[in-house]
Amino acid sequence: MKTSLLITLSLTTALAFISTYFMHLTADNIDQFLAVGLVIFIDGFFGVWAGIKREGFKTCKALSVLRTFGFWTIMLACILAIEKGFDGTSWLSETIIAPFMVFQLISILKNASMVGIVKNELVTQILDRLDKHKGDRDATK
């Protein structure tokens, strides 16, 4: 009887410690978690809307928004824990999360243009300006 009580109290203490750690990690970096969540859910909203217009509602595609949100939330928590635990790794979240955010924003524009909220010409113009640093391509090469 005492052994099972000891095991239960040990597991409860360990889970409380881990939960408190991640609660503080999330509270200290709430802006990053909110940014990831907003971008994923806005992209998912327009993606599902575009999918409904194109082929009807698909439950598996709607659920993929939750899977993406879960993955990137866990990924962000892992990256922030590494940054907190090791000196000199403060660049990790900018290196890994920032490109993901840019691709999600481009996906939002694409899905919004498929729905008809944003004109295709505007999306094309924005995407062309992203590659402006490459210069004009020479068609003869």
Short mmCIF file of C-alpha atoms in Angstrom, two decimals:
data_model
loop_
_atom_site.label_atom_id
_atom_site.label_comp_id
_atom_site.label_asym_id
_atom_site.label_seq_id
_atom_site.Cartn_x
_atom_site.Cartn_y
_atom_site.Cartn_z
CA MET A 1 0.00 0.00 0.00
CA LYS A 2 2.77 2.42 0.94
CA THR A 3 4.71 1.55 -2.19
CA SER A 4 1.87 2.45 -4.52
CA LEU A 5 1.32 5.71 -2.63
CA LEU A 6 5.02 6.53 -2.92
CA ILE A 7 4.99 5.81 -6.67
CA THR A 8 1.84 7.90 -7.16
CA LEU A 9 3.30 10.84 -5.23
CA SER A 10 6.61 10.58 -7.12
CA LEU A 11 4.87 10.58 -10.51
CA THR A 12 2.61 13.46 -9.47
CA THR A 13 5.60 15.49 -8.29
CA ALA A 14 7.56 14.82 -11.50
CA LEU A 15 4.61 15.72 -13.72
CA ALA A 16 3.93 18.87 -11.70
CA PHE A 17 7.58 19.92 -12.07
CA ILE A 18 7.58 19.33 -15.84
CA SER A 19 4.21 21.05 -16.27
CA THR A 20 5.36 24.07 -14.27
CA TYR A 21 8.55 24.31 -16.32
CA PHE A 22 6.62 24.35 -19.60
CA MET A 23 4.03 26.75 -18.17
CA HIS A 24 6.79 29.25 -17.37
CA LEU A 25 8.48 28.63 -20.73
CA THR A 26 5.20 29.32 -22.51
CA ALA A 27 4.37 32.36 -20.40
CA ASP A 28 7.83 33.88 -20.96
CA ASN A 29 7.55 33.39 -24.74
CA ILE A 30 3.82 33.84 -25.26
CA ASP A 31 4.36 36.14 -28.26
CA GLN A 32 6.16 33.42 -30.19
CA PHE A 33 3.56 30.78 -29.36
CA LEU A 34 0.72 33.14 -30.34
CA ALA A 35 2.44 34.05 -33.61
CA VAL A 36 2.90 30.40 -34.57
CA GLY A 37 -0.70 29.57 -33.60
CA LEU A 38 -2.22 32.53 -35.43
CA VAL A 39 -0.29 31.91 -38.63
CA ILE A 40 -1.19 28.20 -38.64
CA PHE A 41 -4.88 28.75 -37.91
CA ILE A 42 -5.24 31.61 -40.41
CA ASP A 43 -3.58 29.48 -43.08
CA GLY A 44 -5.80 26.57 -42.09
CA PHE A 45 -8.92 28.73 -42.25
CA PHE A 46 -8.18 29.94 -45.77
CA GLY A 47 -6.95 26.49 -46.82
CA VAL A 48 -10.16 24.79 -45.68
CA TRP A 49 -12.23 27.56 -47.29
CA ALA A 50 -10.36 27.15 -50.58
CA GLY A 51 -10.75 23.37 -50.31
CA ILE A 52 -14.50 23.69 -49.76
CA LYS A 53 -14.79 25.84 -52.89
CA ARG A 54 -12.61 23.45 -54.91
CA GLU A 55 -13.61 19.95 -53.81
CA GLY A 56 -15.91 20.15 -50.79
CA PHE A 57 -15.11 19.78 -47.12
CA LYS A 58 -12.48 17.16 -46.27
CA THR A 59 -12.21 16.23 -42.60
CA CYS A 60 -8.65 14.91 -42.93
CA LYS A 61 -7.47 18.22 -44.41
CA ALA A 62 -9.18 20.18 -41.64
CA LEU A 63 -7.60 17.95 -39.00
CA SER A 64 -4.17 18.48 -40.56
CA VAL A 65 -4.35 22.06 -39.24
CA LEU A 66 -4.47 20.69 -35.68
CA ARG A 67 -1.63 18.27 -36.42
CA THR A 68 0.48 21.11 -37.84
CA PHE A 69 -0.32 23.30 -34.83
CA GLY A 70 0.63 20.53 -32.41
CA PHE A 71 3.88 19.77 -34.19
CA TRP A 72 5.07 23.38 -34.42
CA THR A 73 4.03 24.15 -30.84
CA ILE A 74 6.06 21.19 -29.56
CA MET A 75 8.92 22.15 -31.87
CA LEU A 76 8.91 25.74 -30.58
CA ALA A 77 8.83 24.55 -26.95
CA CYS A 78 11.77 22.21 -27.62
CA ILE A 79 13.77 24.96 -29.34
CA LEU A 80 13.08 27.44 -26.53
CA ALA A 81 14.06 24.85 -23.90
CA ILE A 82 17.36 24.30 -25.72
CA GLU A 83 17.93 28.07 -25.92
CA LYS A 84 17.22 28.42 -22.21
CA GLY A 85 19.44 25.51 -21.24
CA PHE A 86 22.52 26.22 -23.34
CA ASP A 87 24.39 29.49 -23.70
CA GLY A 88 25.05 30.62 -27.26
CA THR A 89 21.99 28.98 -28.79
CA SER A 90 19.73 32.02 -28.83
CA TRP A 91 19.77 31.96 -32.64
CA LEU A 92 17.88 28.65 -32.91
CA SER A 93 14.32 30.01 -32.80
CA GLU A 94 15.07 32.68 -35.40
CA THR A 95 16.81 30.18 -37.68
CA ILE A 96 14.18 27.45 -37.53
CA ILE A 97 10.88 29.24 -36.84
CA ALA A 98 11.34 32.37 -39.02
CA PRO A 99 11.51 30.49 -42.36
CA PHE A 100 8.47 28.44 -41.33
CA MET A 101 6.58 31.67 -40.60
CA VAL A 102 7.52 33.14 -44.00
CA PHE A 103 6.32 30.00 -45.81
CA GLN A 104 3.08 30.02 -43.82
CA LEU A 105 2.48 33.70 -44.69
CA ILE A 106 3.04 32.92 -48.38
CA SER A 107 0.61 30.00 -48.04
CA ILE A 108 -1.96 32.35 -46.47
CA LEU A 109 -1.64 34.68 -49.47
CA LYS A 110 -1.96 31.77 -51.90
CA ASN A 111 -5.01 30.34 -50.13
CA ALA A 112 -6.62 33.78 -49.85
CA SER A 113 -6.12 34.29 -53.59
CA MET A 114 -7.70 30.89 -54.29
CA VAL A 115 -10.73 31.95 -52.24
CA GLY A 116 -10.91 35.27 -54.08
CA ILE A 117 -10.10 37.63 -51.23
CA VAL A 118 -6.72 38.67 -52.66
CA LYS A 119 -6.18 39.23 -56.36
CA ASN A 120 -3.81 36.84 -58.13
CA GLU A 121 -1.90 39.78 -59.60
CA LEU A 122 -1.09 41.05 -56.09
CA VAL A 123 0.16 37.64 -54.98
CA THR A 124 2.30 37.35 -58.11
CA GLN A 125 3.69 40.83 -57.53
CA ILE A 126 4.57 40.01 -53.91
CA LEU A 127 6.22 36.72 -54.87
CA ASP A 128 8.22 38.44 -57.62
CA ARG A 129 9.50 40.99 -55.11
CA LEU A 130 10.70 38.20 -52.82
CA ASP A 131 13.18 37.10 -55.49
CA LYS A 132 14.26 40.62 -56.47
CA HIS A 133 17.74 40.07 -55.02
CA LYS A 134 18.41 37.45 -57.70
CA GLY A 135 18.14 40.01 -60.49
CA ASP A 136 16.55 39.52 -63.88
CA ARG A 137 16.92 36.14 -65.48
CA ASP A 138 18.48 36.02 -68.88
CA ALA A 139 16.26 33.93 -71.17
CA THR A 140 19.14 33.16 -73.56
CA LYS A 141 21.11 31.07 -71.06
#
